[in-house]
N, CA and C of each residue as an Amber inpcrd file, in Angstrom:
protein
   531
  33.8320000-104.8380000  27.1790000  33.6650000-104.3940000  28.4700000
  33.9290000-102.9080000  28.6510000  34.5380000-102.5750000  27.6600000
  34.3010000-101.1640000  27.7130000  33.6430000-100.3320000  27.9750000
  32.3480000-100.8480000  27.2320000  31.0770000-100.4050000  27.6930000
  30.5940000-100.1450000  28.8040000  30.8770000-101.4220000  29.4790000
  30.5530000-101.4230000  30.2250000  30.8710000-100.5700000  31.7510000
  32.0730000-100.2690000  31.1550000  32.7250000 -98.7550000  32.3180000
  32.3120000 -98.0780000  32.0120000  32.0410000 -97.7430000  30.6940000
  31.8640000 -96.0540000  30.9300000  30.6550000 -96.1970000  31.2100000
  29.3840000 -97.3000000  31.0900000  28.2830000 -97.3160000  31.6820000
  28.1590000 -97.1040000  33.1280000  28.9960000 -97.6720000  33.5390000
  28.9700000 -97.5150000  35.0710000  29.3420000 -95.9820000  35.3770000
  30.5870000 -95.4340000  34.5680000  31.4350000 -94.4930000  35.3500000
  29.9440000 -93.4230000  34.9050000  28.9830000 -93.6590000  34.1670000
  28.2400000 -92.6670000  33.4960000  27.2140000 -92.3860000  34.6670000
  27.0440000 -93.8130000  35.3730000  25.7250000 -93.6690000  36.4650000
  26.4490000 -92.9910000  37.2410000  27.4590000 -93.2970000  37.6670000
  27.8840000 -92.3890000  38.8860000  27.9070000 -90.9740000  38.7080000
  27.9070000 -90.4720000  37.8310000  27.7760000 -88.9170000  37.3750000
  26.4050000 -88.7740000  36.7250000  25.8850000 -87.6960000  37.3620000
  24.5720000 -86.9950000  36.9040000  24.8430000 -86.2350000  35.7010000
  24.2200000 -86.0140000  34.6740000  24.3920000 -85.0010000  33.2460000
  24.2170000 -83.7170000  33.6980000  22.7730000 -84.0370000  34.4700000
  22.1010000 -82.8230000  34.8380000  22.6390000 -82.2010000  35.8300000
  23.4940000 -82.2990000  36.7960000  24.5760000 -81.4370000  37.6420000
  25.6450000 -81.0140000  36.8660000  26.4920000 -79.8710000  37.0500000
  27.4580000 -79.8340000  36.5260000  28.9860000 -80.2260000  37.0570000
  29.5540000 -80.1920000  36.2060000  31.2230000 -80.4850000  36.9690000
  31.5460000 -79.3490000  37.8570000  32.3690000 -79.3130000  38.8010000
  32.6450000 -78.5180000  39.3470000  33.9500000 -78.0110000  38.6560000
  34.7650000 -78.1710000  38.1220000  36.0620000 -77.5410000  37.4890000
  35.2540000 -76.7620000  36.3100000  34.3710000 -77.2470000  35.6870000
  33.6940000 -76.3670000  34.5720000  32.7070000 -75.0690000  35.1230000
  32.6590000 -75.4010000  36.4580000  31.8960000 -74.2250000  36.9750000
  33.0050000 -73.2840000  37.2680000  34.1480000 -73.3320000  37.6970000
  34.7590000 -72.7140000  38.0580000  35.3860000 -72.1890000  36.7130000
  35.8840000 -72.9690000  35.7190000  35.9320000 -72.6340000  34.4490000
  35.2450000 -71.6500000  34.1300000  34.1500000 -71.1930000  33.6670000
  33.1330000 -70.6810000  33.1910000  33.2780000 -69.8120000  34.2390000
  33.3350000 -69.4070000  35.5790000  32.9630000 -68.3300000  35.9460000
  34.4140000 -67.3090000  35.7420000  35.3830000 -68.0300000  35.3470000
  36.5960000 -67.3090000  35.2950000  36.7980000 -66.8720000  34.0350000
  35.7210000 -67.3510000  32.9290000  36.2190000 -66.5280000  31.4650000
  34.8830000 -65.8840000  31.7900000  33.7150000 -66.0040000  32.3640000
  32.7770000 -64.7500000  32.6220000  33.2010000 -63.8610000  33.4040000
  34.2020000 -63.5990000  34.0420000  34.7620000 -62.6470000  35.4940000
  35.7120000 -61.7890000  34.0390000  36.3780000 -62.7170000  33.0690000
  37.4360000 -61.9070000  32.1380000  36.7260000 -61.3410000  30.9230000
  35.3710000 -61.9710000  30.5550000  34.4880000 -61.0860000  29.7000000
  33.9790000 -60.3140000  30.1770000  33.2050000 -60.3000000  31.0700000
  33.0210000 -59.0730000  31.5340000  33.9440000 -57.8900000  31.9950000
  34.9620000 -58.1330000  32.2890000  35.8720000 -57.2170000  32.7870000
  36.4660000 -56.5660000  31.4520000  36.7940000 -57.6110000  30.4040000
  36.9400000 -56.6720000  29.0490000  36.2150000 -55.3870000  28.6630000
  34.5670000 -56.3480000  29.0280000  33.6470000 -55.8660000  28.3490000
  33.3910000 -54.4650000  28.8230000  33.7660000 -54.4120000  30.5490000
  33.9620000 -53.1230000  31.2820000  34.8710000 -51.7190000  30.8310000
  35.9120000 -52.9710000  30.6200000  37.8210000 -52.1860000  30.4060000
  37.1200000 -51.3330000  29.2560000  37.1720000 -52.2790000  27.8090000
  36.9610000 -51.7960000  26.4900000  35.6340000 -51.2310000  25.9240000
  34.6220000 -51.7330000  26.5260000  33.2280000 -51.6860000  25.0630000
  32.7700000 -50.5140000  26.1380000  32.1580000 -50.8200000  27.4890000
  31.6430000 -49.4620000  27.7380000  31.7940000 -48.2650000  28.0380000
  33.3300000 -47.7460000  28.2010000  33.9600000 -46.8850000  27.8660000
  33.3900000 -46.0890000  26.5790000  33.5260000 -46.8450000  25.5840000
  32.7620000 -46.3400000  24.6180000  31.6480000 -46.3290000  24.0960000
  30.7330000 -47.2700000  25.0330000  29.6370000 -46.5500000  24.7120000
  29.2870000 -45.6020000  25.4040000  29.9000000 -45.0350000  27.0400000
  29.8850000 -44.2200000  27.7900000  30.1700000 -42.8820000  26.7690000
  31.1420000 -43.0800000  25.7490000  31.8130000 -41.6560000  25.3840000
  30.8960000 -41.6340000  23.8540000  30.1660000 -42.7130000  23.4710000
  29.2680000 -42.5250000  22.1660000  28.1210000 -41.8300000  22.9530000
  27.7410000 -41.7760000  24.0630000  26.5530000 -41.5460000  24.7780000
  27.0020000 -40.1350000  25.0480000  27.7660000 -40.0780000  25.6050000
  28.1810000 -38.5180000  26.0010000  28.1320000 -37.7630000  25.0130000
  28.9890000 -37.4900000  23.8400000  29.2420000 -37.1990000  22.6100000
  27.3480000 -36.7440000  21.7730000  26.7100000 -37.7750000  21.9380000
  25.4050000 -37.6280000  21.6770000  24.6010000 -36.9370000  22.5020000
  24.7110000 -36.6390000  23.6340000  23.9510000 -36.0160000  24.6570000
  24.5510000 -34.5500000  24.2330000  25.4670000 -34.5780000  24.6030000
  26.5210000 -33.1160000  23.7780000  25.6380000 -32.4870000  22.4260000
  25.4770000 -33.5100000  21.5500000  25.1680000 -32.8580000  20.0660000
  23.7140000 -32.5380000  20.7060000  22.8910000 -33.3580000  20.9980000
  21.0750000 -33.0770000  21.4870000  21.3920000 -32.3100000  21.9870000
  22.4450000 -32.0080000  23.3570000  21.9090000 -30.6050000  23.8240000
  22.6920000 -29.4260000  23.5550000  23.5500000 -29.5060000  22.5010000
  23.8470000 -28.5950000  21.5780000  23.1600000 -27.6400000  20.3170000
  22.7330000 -28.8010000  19.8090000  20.9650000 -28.9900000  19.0990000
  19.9830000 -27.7760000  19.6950000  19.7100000 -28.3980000  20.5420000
  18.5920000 -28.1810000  21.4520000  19.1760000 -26.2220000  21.8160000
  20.4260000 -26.4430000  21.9730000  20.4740000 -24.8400000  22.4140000
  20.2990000 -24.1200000  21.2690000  20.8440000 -24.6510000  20.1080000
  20.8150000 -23.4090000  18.9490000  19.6200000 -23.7580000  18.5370000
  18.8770000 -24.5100000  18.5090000  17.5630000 -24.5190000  17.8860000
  16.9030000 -23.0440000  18.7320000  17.3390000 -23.1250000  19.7020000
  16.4660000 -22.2810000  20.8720000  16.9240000 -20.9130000  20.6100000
  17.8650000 -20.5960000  20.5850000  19.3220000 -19.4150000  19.9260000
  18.1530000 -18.8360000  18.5150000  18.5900000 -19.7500000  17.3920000
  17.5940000 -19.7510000  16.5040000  16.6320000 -19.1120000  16.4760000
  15.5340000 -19.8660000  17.2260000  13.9950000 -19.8870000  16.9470000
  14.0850000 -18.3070000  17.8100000  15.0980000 -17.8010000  18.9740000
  15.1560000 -16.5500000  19.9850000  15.3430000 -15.2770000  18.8040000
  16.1280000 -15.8110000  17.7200000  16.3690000 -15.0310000  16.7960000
  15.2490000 -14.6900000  16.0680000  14.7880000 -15.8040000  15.6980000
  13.4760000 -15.7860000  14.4640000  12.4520000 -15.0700000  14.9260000
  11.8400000 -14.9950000  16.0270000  11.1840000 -14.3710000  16.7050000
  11.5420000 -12.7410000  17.3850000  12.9390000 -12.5950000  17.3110000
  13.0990000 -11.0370000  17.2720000  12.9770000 -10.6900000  15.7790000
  13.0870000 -11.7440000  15.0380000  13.2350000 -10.7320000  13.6140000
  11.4950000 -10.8280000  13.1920000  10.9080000 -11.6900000  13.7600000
   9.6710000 -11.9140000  13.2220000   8.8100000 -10.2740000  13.9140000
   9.3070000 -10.0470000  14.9300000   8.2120000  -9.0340000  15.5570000
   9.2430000  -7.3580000  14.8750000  10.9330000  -7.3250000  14.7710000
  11.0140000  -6.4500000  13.6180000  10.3900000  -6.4830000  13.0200000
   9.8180000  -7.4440000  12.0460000   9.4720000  -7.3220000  10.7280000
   8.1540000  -6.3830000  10.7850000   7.2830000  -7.3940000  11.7290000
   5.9910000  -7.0720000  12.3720000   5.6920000  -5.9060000  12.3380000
   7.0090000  -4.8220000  12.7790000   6.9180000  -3.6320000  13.3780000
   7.0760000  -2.2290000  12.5070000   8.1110000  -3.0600000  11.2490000
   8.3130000  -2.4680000  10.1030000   7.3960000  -2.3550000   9.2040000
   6.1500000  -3.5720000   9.2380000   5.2160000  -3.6390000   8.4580000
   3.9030000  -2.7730000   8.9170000   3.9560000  -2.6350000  10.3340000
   2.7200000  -2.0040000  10.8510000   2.9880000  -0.4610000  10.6360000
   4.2720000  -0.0450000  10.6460000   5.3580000   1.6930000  10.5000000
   4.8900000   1.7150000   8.8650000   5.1740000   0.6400000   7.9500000
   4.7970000   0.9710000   6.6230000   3.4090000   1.2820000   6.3290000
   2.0750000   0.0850000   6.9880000   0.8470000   0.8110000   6.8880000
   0.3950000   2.1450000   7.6960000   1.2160000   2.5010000   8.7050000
   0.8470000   4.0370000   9.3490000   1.0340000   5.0840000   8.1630000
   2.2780000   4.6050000   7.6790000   3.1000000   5.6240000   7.1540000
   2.0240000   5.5980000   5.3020000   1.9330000   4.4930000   4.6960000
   0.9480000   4.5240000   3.6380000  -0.7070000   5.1380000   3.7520000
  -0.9640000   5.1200000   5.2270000  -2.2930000   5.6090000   5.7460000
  -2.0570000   7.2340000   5.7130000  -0.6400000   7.5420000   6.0130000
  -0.6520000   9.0050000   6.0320000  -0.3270000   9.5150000   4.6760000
  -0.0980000   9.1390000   3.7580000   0.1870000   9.3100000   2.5400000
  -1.0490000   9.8050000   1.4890000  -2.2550000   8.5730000   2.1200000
  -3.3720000   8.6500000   1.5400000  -4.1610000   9.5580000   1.8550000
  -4.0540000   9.5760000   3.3970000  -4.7970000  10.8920000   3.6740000
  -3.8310000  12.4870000   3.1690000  -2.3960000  12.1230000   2.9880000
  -2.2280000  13.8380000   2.5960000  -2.6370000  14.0950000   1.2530000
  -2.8590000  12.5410000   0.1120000  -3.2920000  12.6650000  -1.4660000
  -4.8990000  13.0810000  -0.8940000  -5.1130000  12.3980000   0.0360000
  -6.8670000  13.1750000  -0.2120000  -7.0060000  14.4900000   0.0590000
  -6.3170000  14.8390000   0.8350000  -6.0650000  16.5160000   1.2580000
  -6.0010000  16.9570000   0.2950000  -4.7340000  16.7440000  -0.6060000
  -4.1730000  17.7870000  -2.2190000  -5.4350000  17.3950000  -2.8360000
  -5.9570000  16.3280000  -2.6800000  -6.9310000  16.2930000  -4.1450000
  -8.1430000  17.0870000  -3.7480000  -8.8460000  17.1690000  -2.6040000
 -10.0860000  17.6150000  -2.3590000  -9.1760000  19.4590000  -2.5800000
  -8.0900000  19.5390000  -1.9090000  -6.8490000  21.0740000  -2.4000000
  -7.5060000  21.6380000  -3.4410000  -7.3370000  20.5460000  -4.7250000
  -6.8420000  20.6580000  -5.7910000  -8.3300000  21.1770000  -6.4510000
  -9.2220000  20.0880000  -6.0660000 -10.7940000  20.0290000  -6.6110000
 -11.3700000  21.9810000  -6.3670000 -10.7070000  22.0050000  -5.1270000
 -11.4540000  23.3570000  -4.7600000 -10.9460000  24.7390000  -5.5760000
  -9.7320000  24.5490000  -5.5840000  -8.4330000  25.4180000  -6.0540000
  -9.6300000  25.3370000  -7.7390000  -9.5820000  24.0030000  -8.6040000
 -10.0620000  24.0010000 -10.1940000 -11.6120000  24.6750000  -9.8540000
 -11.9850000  24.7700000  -8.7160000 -13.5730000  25.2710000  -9.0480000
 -13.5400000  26.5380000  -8.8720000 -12.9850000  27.0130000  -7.8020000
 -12.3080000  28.6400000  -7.8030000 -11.4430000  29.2570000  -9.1630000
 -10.7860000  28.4330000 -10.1410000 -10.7100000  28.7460000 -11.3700000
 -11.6750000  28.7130000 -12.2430000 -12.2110000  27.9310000 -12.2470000
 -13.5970000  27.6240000 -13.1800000 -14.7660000  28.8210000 -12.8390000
 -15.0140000  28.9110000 -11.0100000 -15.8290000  30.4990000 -11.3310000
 -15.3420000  31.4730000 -11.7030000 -14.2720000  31.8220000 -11.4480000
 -13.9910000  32.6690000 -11.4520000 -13.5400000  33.4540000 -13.2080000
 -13.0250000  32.2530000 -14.3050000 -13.1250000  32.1050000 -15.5060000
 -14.7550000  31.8100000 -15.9720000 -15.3810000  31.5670000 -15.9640000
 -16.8890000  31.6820000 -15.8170000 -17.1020000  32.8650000 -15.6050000
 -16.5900000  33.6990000 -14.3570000 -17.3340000  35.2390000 -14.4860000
 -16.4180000  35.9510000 -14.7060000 -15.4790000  35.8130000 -15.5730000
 -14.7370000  36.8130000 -16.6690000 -15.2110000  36.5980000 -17.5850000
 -15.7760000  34.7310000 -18.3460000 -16.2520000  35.1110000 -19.7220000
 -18.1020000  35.7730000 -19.6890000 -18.4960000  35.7560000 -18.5650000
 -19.9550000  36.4090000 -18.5120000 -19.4950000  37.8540000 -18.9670000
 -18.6420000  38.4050000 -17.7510000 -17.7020000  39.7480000 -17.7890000
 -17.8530000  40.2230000 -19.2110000 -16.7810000  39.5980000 -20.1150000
 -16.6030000  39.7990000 -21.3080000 -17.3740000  39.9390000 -22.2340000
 -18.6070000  38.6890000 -21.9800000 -19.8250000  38.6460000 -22.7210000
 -20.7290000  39.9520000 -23.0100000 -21.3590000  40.0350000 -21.4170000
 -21.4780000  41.5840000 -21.6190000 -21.1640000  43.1080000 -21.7910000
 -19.8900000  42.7440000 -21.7960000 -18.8980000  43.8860000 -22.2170000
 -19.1270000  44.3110000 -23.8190000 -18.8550000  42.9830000 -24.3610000
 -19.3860000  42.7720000 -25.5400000 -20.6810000  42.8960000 -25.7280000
 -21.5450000  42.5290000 -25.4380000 -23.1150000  42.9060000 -26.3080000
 -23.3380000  44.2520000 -25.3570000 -22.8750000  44.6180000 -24.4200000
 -22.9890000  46.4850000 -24.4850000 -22.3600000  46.7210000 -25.8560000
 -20.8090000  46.1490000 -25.5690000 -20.3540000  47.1850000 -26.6960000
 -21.0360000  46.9800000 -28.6510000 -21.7290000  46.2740000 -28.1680000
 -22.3200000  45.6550000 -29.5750000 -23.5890000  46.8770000 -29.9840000
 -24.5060000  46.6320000 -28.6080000 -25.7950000  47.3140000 -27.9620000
 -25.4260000  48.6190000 -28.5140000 -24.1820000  49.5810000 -28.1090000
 -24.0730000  50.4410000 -28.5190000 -23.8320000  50.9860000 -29.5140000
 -22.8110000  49.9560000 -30.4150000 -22.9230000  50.1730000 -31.5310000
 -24.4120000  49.8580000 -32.5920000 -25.1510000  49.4050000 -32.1020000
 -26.4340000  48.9790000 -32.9750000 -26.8080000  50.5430000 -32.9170000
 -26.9060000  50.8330000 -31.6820000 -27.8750000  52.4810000 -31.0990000
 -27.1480000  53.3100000 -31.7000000 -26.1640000  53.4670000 -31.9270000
 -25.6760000  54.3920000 -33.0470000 -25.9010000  54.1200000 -34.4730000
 -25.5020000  53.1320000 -34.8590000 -26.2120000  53.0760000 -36.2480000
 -27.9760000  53.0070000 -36.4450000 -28.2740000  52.8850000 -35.6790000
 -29.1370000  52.9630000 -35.4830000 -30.1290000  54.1820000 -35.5490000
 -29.1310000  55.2990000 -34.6510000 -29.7550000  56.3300000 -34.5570000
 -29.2740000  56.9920000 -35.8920000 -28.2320000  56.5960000 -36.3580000
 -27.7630000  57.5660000 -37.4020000 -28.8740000  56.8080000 -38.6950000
 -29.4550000  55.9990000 -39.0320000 -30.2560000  55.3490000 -39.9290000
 -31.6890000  55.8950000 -39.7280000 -32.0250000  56.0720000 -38.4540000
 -33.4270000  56.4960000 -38.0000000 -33.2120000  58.1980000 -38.3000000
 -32.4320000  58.7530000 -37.7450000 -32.1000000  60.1530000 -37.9740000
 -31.7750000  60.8470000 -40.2880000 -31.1410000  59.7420000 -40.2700000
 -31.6780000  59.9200000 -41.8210000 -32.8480000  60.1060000 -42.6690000
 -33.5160000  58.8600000 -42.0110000 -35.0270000  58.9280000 -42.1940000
 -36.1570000  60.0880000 -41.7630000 -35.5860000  60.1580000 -40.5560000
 -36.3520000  61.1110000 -40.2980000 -36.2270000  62.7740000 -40.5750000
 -34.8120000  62.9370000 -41.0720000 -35.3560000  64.2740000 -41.4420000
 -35.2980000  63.8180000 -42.8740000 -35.1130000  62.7910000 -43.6160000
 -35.8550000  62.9340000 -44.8380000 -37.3110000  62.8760000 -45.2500000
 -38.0070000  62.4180000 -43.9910000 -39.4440000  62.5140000 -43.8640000
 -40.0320000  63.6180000 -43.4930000 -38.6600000  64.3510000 -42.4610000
 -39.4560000  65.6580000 -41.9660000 -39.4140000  66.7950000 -42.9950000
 -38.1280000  66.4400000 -44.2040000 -38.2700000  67.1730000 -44.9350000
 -39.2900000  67.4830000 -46.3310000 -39.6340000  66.1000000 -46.0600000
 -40.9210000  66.2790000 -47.2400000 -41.9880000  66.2040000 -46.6080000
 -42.0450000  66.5210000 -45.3840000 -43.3730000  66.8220000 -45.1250000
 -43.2050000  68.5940000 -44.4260000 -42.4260000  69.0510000 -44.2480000
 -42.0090000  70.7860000 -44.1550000 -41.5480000  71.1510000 -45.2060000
 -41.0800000  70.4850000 -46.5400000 -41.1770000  71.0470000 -47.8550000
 -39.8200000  71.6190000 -47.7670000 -39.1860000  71.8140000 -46.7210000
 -37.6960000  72.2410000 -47.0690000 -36.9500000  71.0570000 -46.8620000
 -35.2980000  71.4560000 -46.8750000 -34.3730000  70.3540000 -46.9740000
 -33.7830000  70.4900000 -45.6210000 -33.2240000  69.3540000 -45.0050000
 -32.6950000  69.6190000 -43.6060000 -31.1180000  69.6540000 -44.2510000
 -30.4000000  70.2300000 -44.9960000 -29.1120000  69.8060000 -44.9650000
 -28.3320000  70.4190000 -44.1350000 -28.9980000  71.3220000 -43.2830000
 -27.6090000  71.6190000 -41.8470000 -27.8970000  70.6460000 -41.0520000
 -26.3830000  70.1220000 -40.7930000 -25.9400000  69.1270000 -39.8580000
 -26.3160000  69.4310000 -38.3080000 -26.2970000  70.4150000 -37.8640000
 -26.6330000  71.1290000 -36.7650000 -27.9900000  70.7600000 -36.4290000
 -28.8830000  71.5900000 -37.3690000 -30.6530000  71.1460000 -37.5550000
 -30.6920000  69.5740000 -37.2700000 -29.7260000  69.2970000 -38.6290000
 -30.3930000  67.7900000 -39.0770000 -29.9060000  66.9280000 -37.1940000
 -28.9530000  67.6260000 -36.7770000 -28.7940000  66.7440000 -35.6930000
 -29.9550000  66.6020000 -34.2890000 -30.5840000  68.1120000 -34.1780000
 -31.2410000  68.6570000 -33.3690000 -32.4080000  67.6770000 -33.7610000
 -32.6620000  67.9850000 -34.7520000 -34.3600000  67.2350000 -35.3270000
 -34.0740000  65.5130000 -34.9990000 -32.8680000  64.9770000 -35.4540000
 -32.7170000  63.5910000 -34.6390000 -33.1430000  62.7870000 -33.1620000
 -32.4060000  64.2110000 -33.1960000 -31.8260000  64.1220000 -30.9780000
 -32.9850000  63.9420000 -30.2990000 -34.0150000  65.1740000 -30.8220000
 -35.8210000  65.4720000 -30.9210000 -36.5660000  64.3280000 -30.9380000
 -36.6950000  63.3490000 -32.0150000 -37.4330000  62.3480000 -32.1000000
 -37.0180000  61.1370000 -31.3930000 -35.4140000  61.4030000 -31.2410000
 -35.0460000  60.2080000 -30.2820000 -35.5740000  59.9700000 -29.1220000
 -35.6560000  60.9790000 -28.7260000 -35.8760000  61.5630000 -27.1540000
 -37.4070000  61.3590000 -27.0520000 -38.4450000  61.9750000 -28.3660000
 -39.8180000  61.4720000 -27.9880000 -39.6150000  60.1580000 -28.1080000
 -39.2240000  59.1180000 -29.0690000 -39.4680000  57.5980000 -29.0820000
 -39.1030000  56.8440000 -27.5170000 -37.7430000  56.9110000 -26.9240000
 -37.5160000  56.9450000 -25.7900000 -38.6270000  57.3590000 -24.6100000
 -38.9140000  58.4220000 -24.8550000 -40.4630000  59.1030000 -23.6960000
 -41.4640000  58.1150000 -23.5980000 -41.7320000  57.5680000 -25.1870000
 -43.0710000  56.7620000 -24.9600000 -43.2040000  55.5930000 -24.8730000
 -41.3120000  54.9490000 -24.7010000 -41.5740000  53.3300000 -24.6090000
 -41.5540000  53.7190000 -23.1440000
């Protein structure tokens, strides 16, 4: 007969409702979990959250700090590099200056050594020219008063004569070129 109570005592209670002491139960260890859960856990996740917001926007500033930096040094650089091609542009143009300088300066040596060795040249074949015309005349002047002397039958041996009778034929040969 046992059974048979708790069969009965079973109809009189629904499964599907709950007890009322277990409701009240249950809402009093949910009122103390949660209130832990208040006291202890989100506290810290409040201060893991904070702590992290801190580092991101700590982050976030020096990245910015940073990149504020990188970008002054990037347009130094910029500025140093554009000062180096001015400054290599003027370099090139003062080497083209000295060199076209230089080109003009070696051609003004070059004529000007050019018309010292012309200079010289003819200095030389005058002084050559003249020496031919003297031996020359003194070879022709031999001849000729040894011709004039065998054909006037005397001897020219005065130097005086013999020079006169030279000077003479020089002077006609000269007349008739």
């Amino acid at each position: 007969m046992n059974t048979a109570a708790v069969l009965a005592a079973e109809e009189a209670h629904n499964p599907l409702i709950p007890v009322v002491s277990e409701l009240i139960l249950g809402a009093i260890v949910f009122l103390i979990v949660l209130v832990a859960v208040w006291k202890f856990v989100v506290p810290n996740f409040e201060k893991a959250y904070a702590e992290r917001t801190a580092a991101i926007e700590g982050g976030l500033s020096a990245a910015e700090t940073k990149q504020a930096e990188a970008d002054a040094k990037l347009a130094e650089l910029e500025q140093q590099l554009a000062d180096a091609r001015h400054e290599a542009a003027r370099i090139r143009e003062e080497a083209r200056e000295q060199g076209a300088q230089i080109v003009a300066e070696m051609r003004e040596q070059a004529t000007a050594e050019s018309a010292r060795i012309v200079e010289h040249g003819k200095a030389q074949i005058e002084a050559e020219r003249q020496q031919a015309v003297t031996s020359l005349r003194a070879e022709v002047g031999a001849l000729a008063t040894g011709l004039a002397g065998r054909i006037v039958g005397e001897s020219l041996d005065d130097e005086a004569r013999q020079s006169r009778v030279v000077e003479r034929f020089l002077a006609d040969l000269e007349a008739s070129n």
